[in-house]
mmCIF file of C-alpha atoms in Angstrom:
data_model
loop_
_atom_site.group_PDB
_atom_site.id
_atom_site.type_symbol
_atom_site.label_atom_id
_atom_site.label_comp_id
_atom_site.label_asym_id
_atom_site.label_seq_id
_atom_site.Cartn_x
_atom_site.Cartn_y
_atom_site.Cartn_z
ATOM 1 C CA MET A 1 -5.976 -132.789 -55.111
ATOM 2 C CA ASN A 2 -6.048 -133.191 -50.888
ATOM 3 C CA PHE A 3 -9.444 -133.952 -49.361
ATOM 4 C CA LEU A 4 -10.270 -129.929 -48.818
ATOM 5 C CA GLU A 5 -9.430 -129.182 -52.503
ATOM 6 C CA GLU A 6 -11.601 -131.660 -53.689
ATOM 7 C CA ARG A 7 -14.602 -130.838 -51.335
ATOM 8 C CA ILE A 8 -14.244 -126.904 -52.276
ATOM 9 C CA VAL A 9 -14.588 -128.042 -55.810
ATOM 10 C CA SER A 10 -17.596 -129.863 -55.514
ATOM 11 C CA ASP A 11 -19.812 -128.020 -52.984
ATOM 12 C CA GLY A 12 -17.626 -124.506 -52.937
ATOM 13 C CA ALA A 13 -18.830 -121.371 -55.187
ATOM 14 C CA VAL A 14 -17.536 -118.507 -56.273
ATOM 15 C CA SER A 15 -19.598 -115.499 -56.311
ATOM 16 C CA LEU A 16 -19.701 -111.763 -56.904
ATOM 17 C CA GLY A 17 -16.801 -109.730 -55.045
ATOM 18 C CA ASN A 18 -14.353 -112.758 -54.821
ATOM 19 C CA VAL A 19 -16.463 -114.423 -51.982
ATOM 20 C CA LEU A 20 -15.421 -118.212 -52.252
ATOM 21 C CA LYS A 21 -18.866 -119.654 -50.968
ATOM 22 C CA VAL A 22 -18.149 -122.493 -48.548
ATOM 23 C CA ASP A 23 -20.879 -122.001 -45.820
ATOM 24 C CA SER A 24 -22.314 -125.747 -46.795
ATOM 25 C CA PHE A 25 -19.341 -127.299 -44.947
ATOM 26 C CA LEU A 26 -17.040 -124.583 -43.452
ATOM 27 C CA ASN A 27 -18.679 -121.643 -42.097
ATOM 28 C CA HIS A 28 -22.447 -122.022 -41.559
ATOM 29 C CA GLN A 29 -23.577 -125.798 -41.822
ATOM 30 C CA ILE A 30 -19.984 -127.548 -40.470
ATOM 31 C CA ASP A 31 -18.647 -130.700 -41.535
ATOM 32 C CA VAL A 32 -17.486 -131.953 -38.599
ATOM 33 C CA SER A 33 -15.468 -134.887 -40.043
ATOM 34 C CA LEU A 34 -13.798 -132.674 -42.304
ATOM 35 C CA LEU A 35 -12.944 -130.033 -39.536
ATOM 36 C CA LEU A 36 -11.217 -132.824 -37.811
ATOM 37 C CA GLN A 37 -9.438 -133.889 -41.035
ATOM 38 C CA VAL A 38 -8.251 -130.108 -41.204
ATOM 39 C CA GLY A 39 -7.278 -129.988 -37.509
ATOM 40 C CA LYS A 40 -5.210 -133.400 -38.283
ATOM 41 C CA VAL A 41 -3.185 -131.488 -40.693
ATOM 42 C CA PHE A 42 -2.465 -128.687 -38.282
ATOM 43 C CA TYR A 43 -1.705 -131.555 -35.917
ATOM 44 C CA ASP A 44 0.877 -133.003 -38.098
ATOM 45 C CA HIS A 45 2.651 -129.840 -38.805
ATOM 46 C CA PHE A 46 3.090 -128.311 -35.713
ATOM 47 C CA LYS A 47 3.194 -131.403 -33.360
ATOM 48 C CA GLY A 48 6.582 -130.835 -32.185
ATOM 49 C CA LYS A 49 6.380 -127.332 -31.251
ATOM 50 C CA ASN A 50 4.603 -127.519 -27.500
ATOM 51 C CA ILE A 51 1.566 -125.744 -28.714
ATOM 52 C CA THR A 52 -0.305 -124.623 -25.180
ATOM 53 C CA ARG A 53 -2.867 -122.551 -26.511
ATOM 54 C CA VAL A 54 -4.597 -122.357 -30.108
ATOM 55 C CA ILE A 55 -6.267 -119.082 -30.441
ATOM 56 C CA THR A 56 -8.976 -117.900 -33.056
ATOM 57 C CA VAL A 57 -11.428 -115.288 -33.729
ATOM 58 C CA GLU A 58 -15.243 -115.277 -33.185
ATOM 59 C CA SER A 59 -17.278 -117.017 -34.608
ATOM 60 C CA SER A 60 -16.001 -118.611 -38.245
ATOM 61 C CA GLY A 61 -12.520 -119.733 -36.525
ATOM 62 C CA ILE A 62 -13.934 -121.258 -33.690
ATOM 63 C CA ALA A 63 -14.937 -124.533 -34.935
ATOM 64 C CA VAL A 64 -11.227 -125.137 -36.683
ATOM 65 C CA ALA A 65 -9.722 -124.292 -33.281
ATOM 66 C CA CYS A 66 -11.837 -126.652 -30.971
ATOM 67 C CA PHE A 67 -10.904 -129.530 -33.757
ATOM 68 C CA THR A 68 -7.521 -128.683 -33.862
ATOM 69 C CA ALA A 69 -7.057 -128.396 -29.823
ATOM 70 C CA GLN A 70 -8.854 -131.523 -29.373
ATOM 71 C CA LEU A 71 -5.890 -132.979 -31.032
ATOM 72 C CA PHE A 72 -3.210 -130.816 -29.170
ATOM 73 C CA GLN A 73 -5.186 -131.392 -26.143
ATOM 74 C CA VAL A 74 -4.743 -127.534 -24.913
ATOM 75 C CA PRO A 75 -7.398 -124.994 -24.654
ATOM 76 C CA VAL A 76 -8.797 -122.503 -27.171
ATOM 77 C CA VAL A 77 -9.007 -119.174 -26.529
ATOM 78 C CA TYR A 78 -11.130 -117.064 -29.178
ATOM 79 C CA ALA A 79 -11.016 -113.295 -29.385
ATOM 80 C CA VAL A 80 -14.118 -111.344 -29.388
ATOM 81 C CA LYS A 81 -14.674 -108.485 -31.834
ATOM 82 C CA GLU A 82 -17.307 -106.536 -29.391
ATOM 83 C CA MET A 83 -17.317 -106.436 -25.645
ATOM 84 C CA SER A 84 -19.445 -108.898 -24.144
ATOM 85 C CA LYS A 85 -20.840 -109.106 -20.580
ATOM 86 C CA ASN A 86 -18.773 -112.529 -19.879
ATOM 87 C CA LEU A 87 -15.688 -110.306 -20.383
ATOM 88 C CA ASP A 88 -14.352 -107.799 -18.003
ATOM 89 C CA GLY A 89 -11.031 -106.936 -16.399
ATOM 90 C CA LEU A 90 -7.332 -106.366 -18.350
ATOM 91 C CA LEU A 91 -7.837 -107.142 -22.189
ATOM 92 C CA TYR A 92 -5.428 -107.392 -25.312
ATOM 93 C CA LYS A 93 -6.987 -105.024 -27.529
ATOM 94 C CA SER A 94 -6.049 -105.118 -31.147
ATOM 95 C CA HIS A 95 -7.590 -103.164 -34.244
ATOM 96 C CA VAL A 96 -8.485 -105.034 -37.115
ATOM 97 C CA TYR A 97 -9.030 -103.559 -40.893
ATOM 98 C CA SER A 98 -11.699 -105.843 -42.343
ATOM 99 C CA SER A 99 -10.149 -107.514 -45.324
ATOM 100 C CA GLY A 100 -13.868 -106.832 -47.617
ATOM 101 C CA GLY A 101 -13.229 -103.024 -46.599
ATOM 102 C CA ASP A 102 -16.444 -102.662 -45.199
ATOM 103 C CA ARG A 103 -15.917 -102.796 -41.764
ATOM 104 C CA ASN A 104 -13.451 -102.169 -39.006
ATOM 105 C CA TYR A 105 -13.363 -103.928 -35.671
ATOM 106 C CA ASP A 106 -11.584 -104.370 -32.455
ATOM 107 C CA ILE A 107 -10.716 -107.749 -31.159
ATOM 108 C CA SER A 108 -10.489 -108.310 -27.473
ATOM 109 C CA LEU A 109 -8.922 -111.299 -25.519
ATOM 110 C CA SER A 110 -8.964 -111.563 -21.955
ATOM 111 C CA ARG A 111 -5.000 -111.280 -20.241
ATOM 112 C CA ARG A 112 -5.931 -114.023 -17.833
ATOM 113 C CA TYR A 113 -5.704 -116.380 -21.058
ATOM 114 C CA LEU A 114 -2.391 -116.006 -22.752
ATOM 115 C CA ASP A 115 1.134 -114.899 -20.988
ATOM 116 C CA VAL A 116 4.964 -115.296 -21.869
ATOM 117 C CA SER A 117 5.029 -118.756 -20.952
ATOM 118 C CA ASP A 118 2.290 -119.691 -24.149
ATOM 119 C CA THR A 119 3.233 -120.996 -27.352
ATOM 120 C CA VAL A 120 0.631 -120.350 -29.611
ATOM 121 C CA LEU A 121 -0.898 -121.760 -32.733
ATOM 122 C CA ILE A 122 -3.398 -119.373 -34.493
ATOM 123 C CA VAL A 123 -5.788 -120.918 -36.892
ATOM 124 C CA ASP A 124 -9.080 -119.588 -38.833
ATOM 125 C CA ASP A 125 -10.984 -121.225 -41.180
ATOM 126 C CA PHE A 126 -9.869 -118.423 -43.721
ATOM 127 C CA LEU A 127 -6.983 -116.556 -44.720
ATOM 128 C CA ALA A 128 -7.418 -113.490 -47.202
ATOM 129 C CA SER A 129 -5.356 -109.923 -46.808
ATOM 130 C CA GLY A 130 -4.594 -111.548 -43.254
ATOM 131 C CA VAL A 131 -5.719 -108.706 -41.277
ATOM 132 C CA ALA A 132 -7.355 -111.073 -38.573
ATOM 133 C CA VAL A 133 -4.142 -113.233 -38.054
ATOM 134 C CA ARG A 134 -2.288 -109.587 -37.783
ATOM 135 C CA GLY A 135 -4.517 -108.578 -35.501
ATOM 136 C CA LEU A 136 -4.125 -112.118 -33.366
ATOM 137 C CA LEU A 137 0.185 -111.674 -33.937
ATOM 138 C CA ASP A 138 -0.577 -107.946 -32.267
ATOM 139 C CA ILE A 139 -2.286 -109.577 -29.144
ATOM 140 C CA CYS A 140 0.424 -112.647 -29.145
ATOM 141 C CA SER A 141 2.803 -109.519 -28.795
ATOM 142 C CA GLN A 142 1.190 -108.001 -26.061
ATOM 143 C CA ALA A 143 1.214 -110.329 -24.000
ATOM 144 C CA GLY A 144 5.089 -111.971 -24.730
ATOM 145 C CA ALA A 145 3.414 -115.202 -26.196
ATOM 146 C CA LYS A 146 5.587 -117.480 -28.685
ATOM 147 C CA VAL A 147 3.671 -117.732 -31.759
ATOM 148 C CA ALA A 148 4.860 -121.223 -33.296
ATOM 149 C CA GLY A 149 3.096 -120.762 -36.358
ATOM 150 C CA ILE A 150 -0.707 -120.026 -38.604
ATOM 151 C CA GLY A 151 -3.202 -122.849 -39.337
ATOM 152 C CA VAL A 152 -5.500 -122.325 -42.003
ATOM 153 C CA ALA A 153 -8.331 -124.628 -43.632
ATOM 154 C CA ILE A 154 -8.844 -121.668 -46.992
ATOM 155 C CA GLU A 155 -5.822 -119.341 -48.225
ATOM 156 C CA LYS A 156 -6.926 -117.014 -50.755
ATOM 157 C CA GLY A 157 -3.180 -116.711 -52.251
ATOM 158 C CA PHE A 158 -3.908 -114.090 -54.803
ATOM 159 C CA GLN A 159 -4.841 -111.665 -51.698
ATOM 160 C CA GLY A 160 -1.477 -112.121 -50.723
ATOM 161 C CA GLY A 161 -1.918 -112.285 -46.989
ATOM 162 C CA GLY A 162 -0.142 -115.730 -46.337
ATOM 163 C CA ASP A 163 2.533 -114.887 -48.373
ATOM 164 C CA ALA A 164 3.304 -111.780 -46.747
ATOM 165 C CA LEU A 165 3.095 -113.822 -43.520
ATOM 166 C CA ARG A 166 5.231 -115.957 -44.867
ATOM 167 C CA HIS A 167 8.020 -113.269 -45.741
ATOM 168 C CA ASP A 168 8.231 -111.896 -42.159
ATOM 169 C CA GLY A 169 8.850 -115.586 -41.312
ATOM 170 C CA TYR A 170 6.024 -116.991 -39.888
ATOM 171 C CA ASP A 171 5.019 -120.641 -40.634
ATOM 172 C CA VAL A 172 1.401 -120.983 -42.289
ATOM 173 C CA LYS A 173 0.220 -124.372 -42.822
ATOM 174 C CA SER A 174 -2.787 -123.792 -45.214
ATOM 175 C CA VAL A 175 -4.608 -126.819 -46.597
ATOM 176 C CA ALA A 176 -5.609 -125.631 -49.468
ATOM 177 C CA ILE A 177 -4.368 -122.376 -51.440
ATOM 178 C CA VAL A 178 -6.798 -120.618 -54.027
ATOM 179 C CA ASP A 179 -4.230 -118.865 -56.270
ATOM 180 C CA SER A 180 -6.811 -117.959 -58.522
ATOM 181 C CA MET A 181 -10.874 -118.204 -59.062
ATOM 182 C CA SER A 182 -13.162 -117.069 -61.387
ATOM 183 C CA SER A 183 -16.956 -116.589 -61.506
ATOM 184 C CA ASP A 184 -17.066 -119.313 -64.058
ATOM 185 C CA GLY A 185 -16.709 -121.658 -60.971
ATOM 186 C CA THR A 186 -12.787 -122.375 -62.153
ATOM 187 C CA ILE A 187 -10.357 -122.396 -59.294
ATOM 188 C CA VAL A 188 -6.921 -122.851 -59.187
ATOM 189 C CA PHE A 189 -4.935 -124.426 -56.259
ATOM 190 C CA ARG A 190 -1.087 -124.160 -55.644
ATOM 191 C CA GLU A 191 0.692 -127.097 -55.636
ATOM 192 C CA GLN A 192 2.126 -127.764 -52.128
ATOM 193 C CA PRO A 193 4.237 -130.620 -51.151
ATOM 194 C CA ASP A 194 2.605 -133.878 -49.382
ATOM 195 C CA GLU A 195 3.437 -133.735 -45.949
ATOM 196 C CA ALA A 196 1.425 -137.196 -45.872
ATOM 197 C CA MET B 16 -22.266 -132.605 -8.072
ATOM 198 C CA ASN B 17 -21.662 -133.829 -11.874
ATOM 199 C CA PHE B 18 -18.292 -132.875 -13.009
ATOM 200 C CA LEU B 19 -19.736 -129.431 -14.683
ATOM 201 C CA GLU B 20 -21.454 -128.202 -11.478
ATOM 202 C CA GLU B 21 -17.547 -128.650 -9.793
ATOM 203 C CA ARG B 22 -15.980 -127.070 -12.466
ATOM 204 C CA ILE B 23 -18.407 -124.153 -11.772
ATOM 205 C CA VAL B 24 -17.512 -123.965 -8.113
ATOM 206 C CA SER B 25 -14.112 -124.277 -8.761
ATOM 207 C CA ASP B 26 -13.494 -121.877 -11.436
ATOM 208 C CA GLY B 27 -16.588 -119.285 -11.750
ATOM 209 C CA ALA B 28 -17.890 -116.541 -10.454
ATOM 210 C CA VAL B 29 -20.854 -114.604 -9.855
ATOM 211 C CA SER B 30 -20.305 -110.849 -10.744
ATOM 212 C CA LEU B 31 -22.893 -108.117 -11.065
ATOM 213 C CA GLY B 32 -26.247 -108.219 -12.849
ATOM 214 C CA ASN B 33 -26.537 -112.052 -12.222
ATOM 215 C CA VAL B 34 -23.589 -112.725 -14.692
ATOM 216 C CA LEU B 35 -22.062 -116.410 -14.009
ATOM 217 C CA LYS B 36 -18.730 -116.077 -15.122
ATOM 218 C CA VAL B 37 -17.471 -119.258 -16.498
ATOM 219 C CA ASP B 38 -14.744 -117.641 -19.072
ATOM 220 C CA SER B 39 -12.097 -119.537 -18.615
ATOM 221 C CA PHE B 40 -13.605 -122.860 -19.461
ATOM 222 C CA LEU B 41 -16.605 -121.956 -21.685
ATOM 223 C CA ASN B 42 -17.110 -119.298 -23.637
ATOM 224 C CA HIS B 43 -13.610 -117.599 -24.062
ATOM 225 C CA GLN B 44 -11.270 -119.744 -23.147
ATOM 226 C CA ILE B 45 -12.624 -123.759 -24.221
ATOM 227 C CA ASP B 46 -11.493 -126.453 -21.938
ATOM 228 C CA VAL B 47 -12.023 -129.156 -24.926
ATOM 229 C CA SER B 48 -12.176 -132.014 -22.888
ATOM 230 C CA LEU B 49 -15.135 -130.596 -20.708
ATOM 231 C CA LEU B 50 -16.896 -129.754 -23.638
ATOM 232 C CA LEU B 51 -16.871 -133.409 -24.675
ATOM 233 C CA GLN B 52 -18.170 -134.560 -21.599
ATOM 234 C CA VAL B 53 -21.197 -131.994 -22.059
ATOM 235 C CA GLY B 54 -21.449 -133.369 -25.593
ATOM 236 C CA LYS B 55 -21.416 -136.941 -24.338
ATOM 237 C CA VAL B 56 -24.348 -135.851 -21.705
ATOM 238 C CA PHE B 57 -26.563 -134.860 -24.610
ATOM 239 C CA TYR B 58 -25.530 -137.840 -26.449
ATOM 240 C CA ASP B 59 -26.310 -140.278 -23.731
ATOM 241 C CA HIS B 60 -29.741 -138.407 -23.666
ATOM 242 C CA PHE B 61 -30.872 -138.152 -27.232
ATOM 243 C CA LYS B 62 -28.732 -140.917 -28.785
ATOM 244 C CA GLY B 63 -32.137 -142.612 -29.768
ATOM 245 C CA LYS B 64 -33.786 -139.521 -31.419
ATOM 246 C CA ASN B 65 -32.290 -139.805 -35.016
ATOM 247 C CA ILE B 66 -30.594 -136.517 -34.956
ATOM 248 C CA THR B 67 -29.617 -135.123 -38.365
ATOM 249 C CA ARG B 68 -28.408 -131.761 -37.180
ATOM 250 C CA VAL B 69 -27.192 -130.149 -34.472
ATOM 251 C CA ILE B 70 -27.999 -126.138 -34.183
ATOM 252 C CA THR B 71 -27.243 -123.586 -32.163
ATOM 253 C CA VAL B 72 -26.643 -119.250 -32.367
ATOM 254 C CA GLU B 73 -23.026 -117.795 -32.991
ATOM 255 C CA SER B 74 -20.841 -117.514 -31.258
ATOM 256 C CA SER B 75 -20.445 -119.306 -28.088
ATOM 257 C CA GLY B 76 -22.814 -122.006 -28.901
ATOM 258 C CA ILE B 77 -20.547 -123.081 -31.606
ATOM 259 C CA ALA B 78 -17.780 -125.072 -29.396
ATOM 260 C CA VAL B 79 -20.561 -127.164 -27.376
ATOM 261 C CA ALA B 80 -22.423 -127.637 -31.232
ATOM 262 C CA CYS B 81 -19.168 -129.147 -32.329
ATOM 263 C CA PHE B 82 -18.042 -131.707 -29.513
ATOM 264 C CA THR B 83 -21.964 -132.684 -29.478
ATOM 265 C CA ALA B 84 -22.234 -132.993 -33.221
ATOM 266 C CA GLN B 85 -18.731 -135.206 -33.353
ATOM 267 C CA LEU B 86 -20.799 -137.707 -31.126
ATOM 268 C CA PHE B 87 -23.794 -137.810 -33.215
ATOM 269 C CA GLN B 88 -21.395 -137.796 -36.468
ATOM 270 C CA VAL B 89 -24.360 -135.022 -38.057
ATOM 271 C CA PRO B 90 -23.516 -131.396 -39.058
ATOM 272 C CA VAL B 91 -23.392 -128.588 -37.123
ATOM 273 C CA VAL B 92 -25.681 -125.178 -38.359
ATOM 274 C CA TYR B 93 -24.683 -122.198 -36.506
ATOM 275 C CA ALA B 94 -27.226 -119.231 -37.062
ATOM 276 C CA VAL B 95 -25.656 -115.817 -37.494
ATOM 277 C CA LYS B 96 -26.733 -112.489 -36.214
ATOM 278 C CA GLU B 97 -26.200 -110.175 -38.655
ATOM 279 C CA MET B 98 -25.726 -110.756 -42.358
ATOM 280 C CA SER B 99 -22.236 -112.059 -43.604
ATOM 281 C CA LYS B 100 -20.996 -112.145 -46.923
ATOM 282 C CA ASN B 101 -21.022 -115.781 -46.640
ATOM 283 C CA LEU B 102 -24.766 -116.125 -46.910
ATOM 284 C CA ASP B 103 -27.117 -115.181 -49.290
ATOM 285 C CA GLY B 104 -30.137 -116.664 -50.940
ATOM 286 C CA LEU B 105 -33.241 -117.694 -48.588
ATOM 287 C CA LEU B 106 -33.260 -117.191 -45.196
ATOM 288 C CA TYR B 107 -34.875 -118.292 -42.162
ATOM 289 C CA LYS B 108 -35.354 -115.903 -40.027
ATOM 290 C CA SER B 109 -35.918 -114.928 -36.377
ATOM 291 C CA HIS B 110 -36.039 -111.800 -33.931
ATOM 292 C CA VAL B 111 -34.293 -112.155 -30.449
ATOM 293 C CA TYR B 112 -34.905 -110.155 -27.679
ATOM 294 C CA SER B 113 -31.810 -110.205 -25.624
ATOM 295 C CA SER B 114 -32.256 -111.866 -22.099
ATOM 296 C CA GLY B 115 -29.861 -108.366 -20.907
ATOM 297 C CA GLY B 116 -32.612 -106.400 -22.134
ATOM 298 C CA ASP B 117 -29.441 -104.639 -23.683
ATOM 299 C CA ARG B 118 -29.558 -105.519 -26.905
ATOM 300 C CA ASN B 119 -31.907 -106.968 -29.334
ATOM 301 C CA TYR B 120 -31.029 -109.307 -33.045
ATOM 302 C CA ASP B 121 -31.990 -111.184 -35.474
ATOM 303 C CA ILE B 122 -31.018 -114.420 -36.340
ATOM 304 C CA SER B 123 -30.406 -116.065 -39.811
ATOM 305 C CA LEU B 124 -29.795 -119.603 -41.108
ATOM 306 C CA SER B 125 -29.785 -120.527 -44.537
ATOM 307 C CA ARG B 126 -32.704 -122.457 -45.916
ATOM 308 C CA ARG B 127 -30.603 -124.647 -47.581
ATOM 309 C CA TYR B 128 -29.354 -126.424 -44.252
ATOM 310 C CA LEU B 129 -32.390 -127.089 -42.564
ATOM 311 C CA ASP B 130 -35.862 -128.614 -43.756
ATOM 312 C CA VAL B 131 -38.730 -130.830 -43.370
ATOM 313 C CA SER B 132 -36.895 -133.978 -43.446
ATOM 314 C CA ASP B 133 -34.561 -132.909 -40.221
ATOM 315 C CA THR B 134 -34.528 -133.999 -36.814
ATOM 316 C CA VAL B 135 -32.876 -131.344 -34.667
ATOM 317 C CA LEU B 136 -30.892 -131.142 -31.486
ATOM 318 C CA ILE B 137 -30.658 -127.471 -30.303
ATOM 319 C CA VAL B 138 -27.402 -126.501 -28.268
ATOM 320 C CA ASP B 139 -26.428 -123.555 -26.209
ATOM 321 C CA ASP B 140 -23.820 -122.564 -23.360
ATOM 322 C CA PHE B 141 -26.704 -120.700 -21.535
ATOM 323 C CA LEU B 142 -29.521 -120.876 -21.009
ATOM 324 C CA ALA B 143 -31.433 -118.177 -19.151
ATOM 325 C CA SER B 144 -34.711 -116.124 -20.157
ATOM 326 C CA GLY B 145 -34.468 -118.986 -23.355
ATOM 327 C CA VAL B 146 -34.946 -116.188 -26.152
ATOM 328 C CA ALA B 147 -32.157 -117.521 -27.829
ATOM 329 C CA VAL B 148 -33.361 -121.108 -27.880
ATOM 330 C CA ARG B 149 -37.076 -119.587 -28.810
ATOM 331 C CA GLY B 150 -35.334 -117.760 -31.999
ATOM 332 C CA LEU B 151 -34.411 -121.296 -32.900
ATOM 333 C CA LEU B 152 -37.260 -123.264 -32.567
ATOM 334 C CA ASP B 153 -38.735 -120.490 -34.291
ATOM 335 C CA ILE B 154 -36.561 -121.105 -37.243
ATOM 336 C CA CYS B 155 -37.408 -124.784 -37.416
ATOM 337 C CA SER B 156 -41.342 -124.480 -37.280
ATOM 338 C CA GLN B 157 -39.995 -122.289 -40.158
ATOM 339 C CA ALA B 158 -38.760 -125.194 -42.132
ATOM 340 C CA GLY B 159 -40.762 -127.799 -40.936
ATOM 341 C CA ALA B 160 -37.925 -129.727 -38.806
ATOM 342 C CA LYS B 161 -38.570 -131.828 -36.021
ATOM 343 C CA VAL B 162 -37.493 -130.798 -32.468
ATOM 344 C CA ALA B 163 -35.743 -133.511 -30.692
ATOM 345 C CA GLY B 164 -34.904 -131.560 -27.997
ATOM 346 C CA ILE B 165 -32.719 -128.732 -26.539
ATOM 347 C CA GLY B 166 -29.363 -129.322 -25.012
ATOM 348 C CA VAL B 167 -27.556 -126.516 -22.737
ATOM 349 C CA ALA B 168 -24.529 -126.624 -20.768
ATOM 350 C CA ILE B 169 -25.633 -124.327 -17.805
ATOM 351 C CA GLU B 170 -29.225 -123.296 -17.331
ATOM 352 C CA LYS B 171 -30.242 -120.260 -14.728
ATOM 353 C CA GLY B 172 -32.841 -121.671 -13.383
ATOM 354 C CA PHE B 173 -33.927 -118.591 -11.441
ATOM 355 C CA GLN B 174 -34.953 -117.196 -14.869
ATOM 356 C CA GLY B 175 -37.351 -119.132 -15.824
ATOM 357 C CA GLY B 176 -36.321 -119.622 -19.521
ATOM 358 C CA GLY B 177 -36.154 -123.821 -18.788
ATOM 359 C CA ASP B 178 -38.934 -124.521 -17.215
ATOM 360 C CA ALA B 179 -40.948 -122.703 -19.491
ATOM 361 C CA LEU B 180 -39.922 -124.920 -22.226
ATOM 362 C CA ARG B 181 -40.199 -127.722 -20.507
ATOM 363 C CA HIS B 182 -44.297 -126.758 -19.755
ATOM 364 C CA ASP B 183 -44.509 -126.515 -23.361
ATOM 365 C CA GLY B 184 -43.228 -129.948 -23.819
ATOM 366 C CA TYR B 185 -39.835 -129.758 -24.705
ATOM 367 C CA ASP B 186 -36.859 -132.260 -23.565
ATOM 368 C CA VAL B 187 -34.688 -130.219 -22.056
ATOM 369 C CA LYS B 188 -31.605 -131.552 -21.048
ATOM 370 C CA SER B 189 -29.358 -129.325 -18.854
ATOM 371 C CA VAL B 190 -25.862 -130.424 -17.553
ATOM 372 C CA ALA B 191 -25.975 -128.211 -14.842
ATOM 373 C CA ILE B 192 -28.906 -126.243 -13.652
ATOM 374 C CA VAL B 193 -28.077 -123.382 -10.996
ATOM 375 C CA ASP B 194 -31.349 -122.521 -9.075
ATOM 376 C CA SER B 195 -29.710 -119.409 -7.209
ATOM 377 C CA MET B 196 -26.585 -117.615 -7.047
ATOM 378 C CA SER B 197 -25.241 -114.564 -5.198
ATOM 379 C CA SER B 198 -22.522 -112.052 -5.246
ATOM 380 C CA ASP B 199 -20.627 -113.747 -2.219
ATOM 381 C CA GLY B 200 -20.055 -117.007 -4.757
ATOM 382 C CA THR B 201 -22.801 -118.825 -3.135
ATOM 383 C CA ILE B 202 -24.109 -121.231 -5.710
ATOM 384 C CA VAL B 203 -27.143 -123.487 -5.350
ATOM 385 C CA PHE B 204 -27.922 -126.229 -7.967
ATOM 386 C CA ARG B 205 -31.068 -128.042 -9.185
ATOM 387 C CA GLU B 206 -31.110 -132.107 -7.728
ATOM 388 C CA GLN B 207 -31.418 -133.863 -11.249
ATOM 389 C CA PRO B 208 -31.468 -137.703 -11.632
ATOM 390 C CA ASP B 209 -28.485 -139.149 -12.491
ATOM 391 C CA GLU B 210 -28.788 -140.479 -15.948
ATOM 392 C CA ALA B 211 -25.495 -142.396 -15.932
#
């Protein structure tokens, strides 16, 4: 097991509704050194791709994006889920059908911070059905930006979103892929090649 | 002028409704190296205080919190504005009356990640009327956690929230304090002692 798989086993929990709770280190409390390691995995995988911006969706993607962008020495841009006073002017917009099925939302990103000259790394804390990533891909397409790939901390492989993106030709790098999990705490990770 | 004041003058804009737009480097697109400098200011100011956690509110506080916590080598915990599947169990809650007057919201933070053993640094990208910080202070009080101080990238001094907190005895360190601004682009910063 790699460092993130080990952490999921030691500190994560499976709760009702196929929720993998990792709020002690990933998306409520943030273990800064762990996220730097996640960023390092993305950096090692995508470093030859001339990345110009790291993009994500608020809120839980922001920390992963920051520690990744720090290594690439490029800006983060995060799409917002609702209109803010901080954003005006021309926006790229996309509609996201929430993976939990419980909520739909629109995401927006300013046209000032993404254009045809960009090569983008999309990152997020989780990838399940992949709808948030699809929304960001839609925005990159509107901008004419090139997508170098997608970096995800934890992919829920059994929900199929990551493999569908790979089938569509995207380079998806997930630090941990959960292929199955059950409420008794059993978590099965997909074997992945060691790139180190 | 310090590095952040210079950046506000060169890349910020004053728009209607007393909004200081800094979305090109602080709260939509994020200039990673700038935020590391902001974190360094907080680190230099609070480093003797035995900080155990850096706390903030989603979303725009998360990046500042991450780069600050990286220097202190402690976890970030961010309060969430609406209930998420990622959070359950016992929560601290507080009500925030939005400074824009346009929205009220509740913030929540898990009781697992803050308690009487903690010494907290509260950080945020902006401080205006101070209601978000007051909500976090309320949560720290519920937890019995000690508050070492408050670190803010940009304080809108003319809205009074920062000075009210100082009057109440809190150590508020703002990298830039805007004492007045107008829609013609004039921005007046408060003179602050150079701690470097």
